[in-house]
Coordinates of C-alpha atoms in Angstrom, one line a residue:
M1 CA 22.9 -21.9 -37.9
K2 CA 24.6 -23.2 -34.9
N3 CA 25.0 -19.8 -33.4
V4 CA 21.7 -19.3 -34.2
L5 CA 20.1 -22.3 -32.3
F6 CA 22.4 -21.7 -29.3
A7 CA 21.6 -18.1 -29.2
T8 CA 17.5 -19.4 -29.6
L9 CA 18.5 -22.0 -26.8
L10 CA 20.5 -19.4 -24.3
L11 CA 16.9 -17.0 -24.8
A12 CA 14.7 -19.7 -24.1
I13 CA 17.1 -20.9 -21.2
G14 CA 16.8 -17.3 -19.8
S15 CA 13.0 -17.0 -20.4
T16 CA 12.3 -19.7 -18.2
T17 CA 14.9 -18.6 -15.9
I18 CA 13.3 -15.3 -15.3
S19 CA 9.7 -16.3 -15.5
A20 CA 10.8 -19.5 -12.3
Q21 CA 11.6 -16.3 -10.3
N22 CA 7.9 -15.0 -10.1
N23 CA 5.8 -16.1 -7.6
T24 CA 8.1 -18.8 -5.8
L25 CA 9.6 -18.2 -2.8
T26 CA 14.0 -18.7 -1.9
A27 CA 15.1 -21.3 0.5
E28 CA 16.4 -17.6 2.8
E29 CA 12.7 -16.4 2.4
K30 CA 11.3 -19.7 3.7
K31 CA 13.3 -20.2 6.2
D32 CA 12.2 -16.5 7.5
G33 CA 8.7 -17.4 7.7
W34 CA 7.6 -16.5 4.3
T35 CA 4.3 -17.9 2.3
L36 CA 3.3 -17.2 -1.1
L37 CA -0.4 -16.0 -1.4
F38 CA -0.4 -16.4 -5.4
D39 CA 1.5 -19.1 -7.3
G40 CA 1.1 -17.3 -10.8
R41 CA -1.3 -20.1 -11.5
N42 CA -4.4 -20.2 -9.7
F43 CA -6.7 -18.6 -7.5
D44 CA -7.0 -20.2 -4.7
G45 CA -7.5 -18.8 -1.2
W46 CA -9.6 -15.8 -3.2
R47 CA -12.4 -15.0 -3.4
K48 CA -14.7 -11.9 -3.7
C49 CA -15.4 -9.9 -0.5
N50 CA -19.1 -10.5 1.4
S51 CA -19.2 -13.3 -1.4
T52 CA -18.0 -16.7 -2.6
G53 CA -15.6 -17.6 -5.4
M54 CA -14.0 -14.7 -8.0
P55 CA -15.4 -12.3 -9.6
A56 CA -15.5 -12.9 -13.8
N57 CA -13.3 -9.6 -13.6
W58 CA -10.4 -11.3 -12.1
S59 CA -8.0 -13.4 -14.7
I60 CA -4.6 -14.7 -14.9
E61 CA -1.9 -13.0 -16.8
E62 CA 1.5 -12.4 -17.3
E63 CA 1.9 -14.4 -14.5
A64 CA -0.4 -12.3 -12.5
M65 CA -3.3 -11.4 -11.0
K66 CA -5.1 -8.8 -13.4
V67 CA -8.3 -6.9 -12.5
S68 CA -10.1 -5.6 -15.9
R69 CA -11.5 -2.5 -16.4
G70 CA -15.1 -1.8 -16.5
A71 CA -17.3 -0.7 -19.0
Q72 CA -16.3 2.7 -17.3
A73 CA -13.0 3.8 -15.9
G74 CA -13.4 4.1 -12.7
R75 CA -16.3 2.3 -11.8
G76 CA -15.2 -1.1 -10.6
Q77 CA -17.3 -4.2 -11.4
D78 CA -17.9 -5.2 -7.8
G79 CA -14.8 -7.2 -8.1
D80 CA -12.6 -6.6 -4.6
I81 CA -11.5 -9.6 -3.6
L82 CA -9.5 -10.6 -0.4
F83 CA -7.2 -13.8 0.8
E84 CA -9.8 -16.0 2.9
T85 CA -7.6 -18.7 4.2
K86 CA -5.8 -16.2 7.5
K87 CA -6.3 -12.9 9.0
Y88 CA -3.0 -11.9 9.7
G89 CA -2.2 -9.6 12.4
N90 CA 1.2 -8.9 12.8
F91 CA 2.8 -9.6 9.3
E92 CA 5.1 -8.5 6.9
L93 CA 3.6 -8.2 3.4
S94 CA 5.7 -8.0 -0.2
I95 CA 3.2 -7.2 -3.4
D96 CA 4.3 -6.0 -7.0
W97 CA 2.0 -4.1 -8.9
K98 CA 1.2 -2.6 -12.0
I99 CA -1.2 -0.3 -13.5
E100 CA -2.5 1.0 -17.1
R101 CA -2.3 4.8 -17.5
E102 CA -4.4 6.8 -15.6
G103 CA -5.0 3.8 -13.4
N104 CA -6.2 3.6 -9.4
S105 CA -6.1 0.5 -7.4
G106 CA -5.6 -0.2 -3.6
I107 CA -4.5 -2.7 -1.4
F108 CA -6.2 -3.4 2.2
Y109 CA -5.3 -5.0 5.2
Y110 CA -7.2 -5.7 8.4
V111 CA -10.1 -6.6 6.0
V112 CA -13.4 -7.4 8.0
E113 CA -16.3 -7.6 6.0
Y114 CA -19.6 -5.8 6.9
P115 CA -22.9 -7.1 4.8
G116 CA -23.6 -4.5 2.4
Q117 CA -20.2 -2.4 2.7
P118 CA -17.3 -1.9 0.5
I119 CA -14.0 -3.8 1.3
Y120 CA -12.4 -0.4 2.1
Y121 CA -15.5 0.2 5.2
A122 CA -12.9 -0.6 8.0
A123 CA -9.9 -1.1 6.5
P124 CA -6.9 0.7 5.5
E125 CA -5.6 1.2 2.3
V126 CA -2.4 1.4 0.3
Q127 CA -2.8 3.1 -2.7
V128 CA -2.0 2.0 -6.3
L129 CA -2.3 4.7 -8.7
D130 CA -0.6 6.1 -12.3
N131 CA 0.6 8.7 -10.1
W132 CA 0.9 11.2 -13.7
N133 CA -2.2 10.8 -15.5
A134 CA -4.7 9.2 -12.5
G135 CA -7.8 11.7 -12.0
D136 CA -7.3 11.1 -8.6
N137 CA -3.4 12.2 -8.3
R138 CA -4.5 16.2 -7.1
L139 CA -3.6 15.3 -3.1
T140 CA -0.2 14.0 -2.3
N141 CA -2.0 11.5 0.3
H142 CA -3.7 9.7 -2.9
L143 CA -0.6 8.9 -4.6
A144 CA 1.0 5.5 -4.7
G145 CA 2.4 3.6 -1.4
S146 CA 0.3 6.4 0.2
L147 CA -1.7 5.4 3.5
Y148 CA -4.6 6.7 1.1
D149 CA -6.1 10.1 2.3
M150 CA -4.2 9.9 5.4
L151 CA -0.6 10.2 5.1
S152 CA 1.5 10.8 2.0
A153 CA 4.2 8.5 0.7
L154 CA 7.3 10.7 0.8
P155 CA 9.8 10.7 -1.2
Q156 CA 7.4 10.1 -3.9
N157 CA 9.2 7.3 -6.2
A158 CA 6.8 5.3 -8.0
K159 CA 7.3 4.2 -11.6
P160 CA 5.1 4.7 -14.5
A161 CA 2.5 3.1 -15.5
G162 CA 2.9 -0.1 -17.2
E163 CA 6.0 -0.5 -15.0
W164 CA 5.7 -2.7 -12.3
N165 CA 6.5 -1.4 -8.4
T166 CA 6.9 -3.3 -5.3
I167 CA 5.6 -2.6 -1.7
V168 CA 6.3 -4.0 1.4
I169 CA 3.8 -2.9 4.3
R170 CA 5.1 -3.9 7.8
V171 CA 2.7 -4.1 10.7
K172 CA 3.7 -5.0 14.2
D173 CA 2.0 -3.6 17.2
G174 CA 0.3 -1.2 15.9
K175 CA 3.4 0.3 14.1
A176 CA 3.1 0.5 10.8
T177 CA 5.7 1.4 7.5
H178 CA 5.3 1.1 3.8
V179 CA 8.5 0.8 1.8
Q180 CA 7.6 1.2 -1.8
N181 CA 10.6 0.1 -4.5
G182 CA 13.0 -0.3 -1.5
E183 CA 12.7 3.2 0.3
K184 CA 10.6 3.8 3.4
V185 CA 8.0 6.2 2.4
V186 CA 5.5 6.4 5.4
E187 CA 5.6 5.6 9.1
Y188 CA 2.9 6.0 11.3
T189 CA 1.1 3.8 14.7
I190 CA -2.3 2.9 14.6
W191 CA -4.9 3.2 17.7
T192 CA -3.1 6.2 18.5
P193 CA -4.3 10.0 19.1
E194 CA -2.3 10.8 16.4
W195 CA -4.2 8.0 14.1
Y196 CA -7.4 9.4 15.0
A197 CA -6.6 13.0 14.5
L198 CA -5.3 11.6 11.0
V199 CA -9.0 9.6 10.7
A200 CA -10.7 12.6 11.9
K201 CA -9.0 14.6 9.0
S202 CA -10.0 12.1 6.2
K203 CA -13.0 11.4 4.2
F204 CA -13.0 8.6 6.7
K205 CA -14.3 10.8 9.8
D206 CA -17.7 9.9 10.0
W207 CA -17.0 6.0 9.1
P208 CA -17.9 3.8 11.9
G209 CA -15.7 1.2 10.5
F210 CA -12.7 3.8 11.0
K211 CA -14.1 5.4 14.1
E212 CA -14.2 2.3 16.2
G213 CA -11.0 0.7 14.4
P214 CA -9.5 -0.5 12.5
A215 CA -9.5 -4.2 13.6
K216 CA -6.7 -5.7 15.8
E217 CA -6.7 -8.5 12.5
G218 CA -8.4 -9.0 9.2
F219 CA -8.1 -10.4 5.9
I220 CA -5.3 -9.0 3.1
G221 CA -7.6 -7.9 -0.2
L222 CA -6.7 -6.0 -3.5
Q223 CA -9.5 -3.3 -4.8
D224 CA -11.5 -3.3 -7.9
H225 CA -11.1 0.1 -9.2
G226 CA -12.3 0.1 -12.8
Y227 CA -9.2 -0.2 -14.3
N228 CA -6.2 -2.9 -15.8
C229 CA -4.3 -3.5 -12.6
W230 CA -1.7 -6.5 -11.9
F231 CA -0.5 -8.3 -8.9
R232 CA 2.4 -10.5 -8.3
N233 CA 4.4 -12.1 -6.2
I234 CA 2.2 -11.8 -3.1
K235 CA 4.3 -12.9 -0.2
I236 CA 3.6 -12.6 3.7
R237 CA 4.8 -13.7 7.1
E238 CA 3.7 -12.9 10.2
L239 CA 5.7 -11.3 13.0

């Protein structure tokens, strides 16, 4: 009986320790200038893009921000969100994400709000995807970690649906990298002839927001694409 109680106590302590690690910063991270954008308990600082307040289809589950699928998979409920407290120019952003089977979502930076336009109107998107089962997996530059519809994430090292991935997006004076699960998968430089050549070959070629931009700074945003998707350990530091 004592052994059972001791084992139960150890399990409880272990669970608490693991839980406490999410949505927190180490002393070293604080020293290096990292800031949490989500504490695991509330949506402070977040709101709907081009609106106020949080959309109803977002909740907190498993110490993560969860966007829930709509009545029809793949159709969002107008629930794209952004972190409104600060606009970022040079930054390093780290986010853990996981997605349901067939799921699709995205992470945005340099978000500028245009009335009546979606969050992706002028903002680069880092793709979030179930690479194996999603309908949008036919193009390599639509796979997880890619600069959506512009540059493929290679090598492709995303984990399957239901498993946590970590993406680190770093932008300094236009030079950008995506590091997915500890490995650099994308590298590019914004506002260069090479950048606009990528835009010209993408679905954004006729979008004013891309032809004229992106902006030099903007909000961090998360997409509601009509699938269950979770985000946690959202942290950023200015460079």
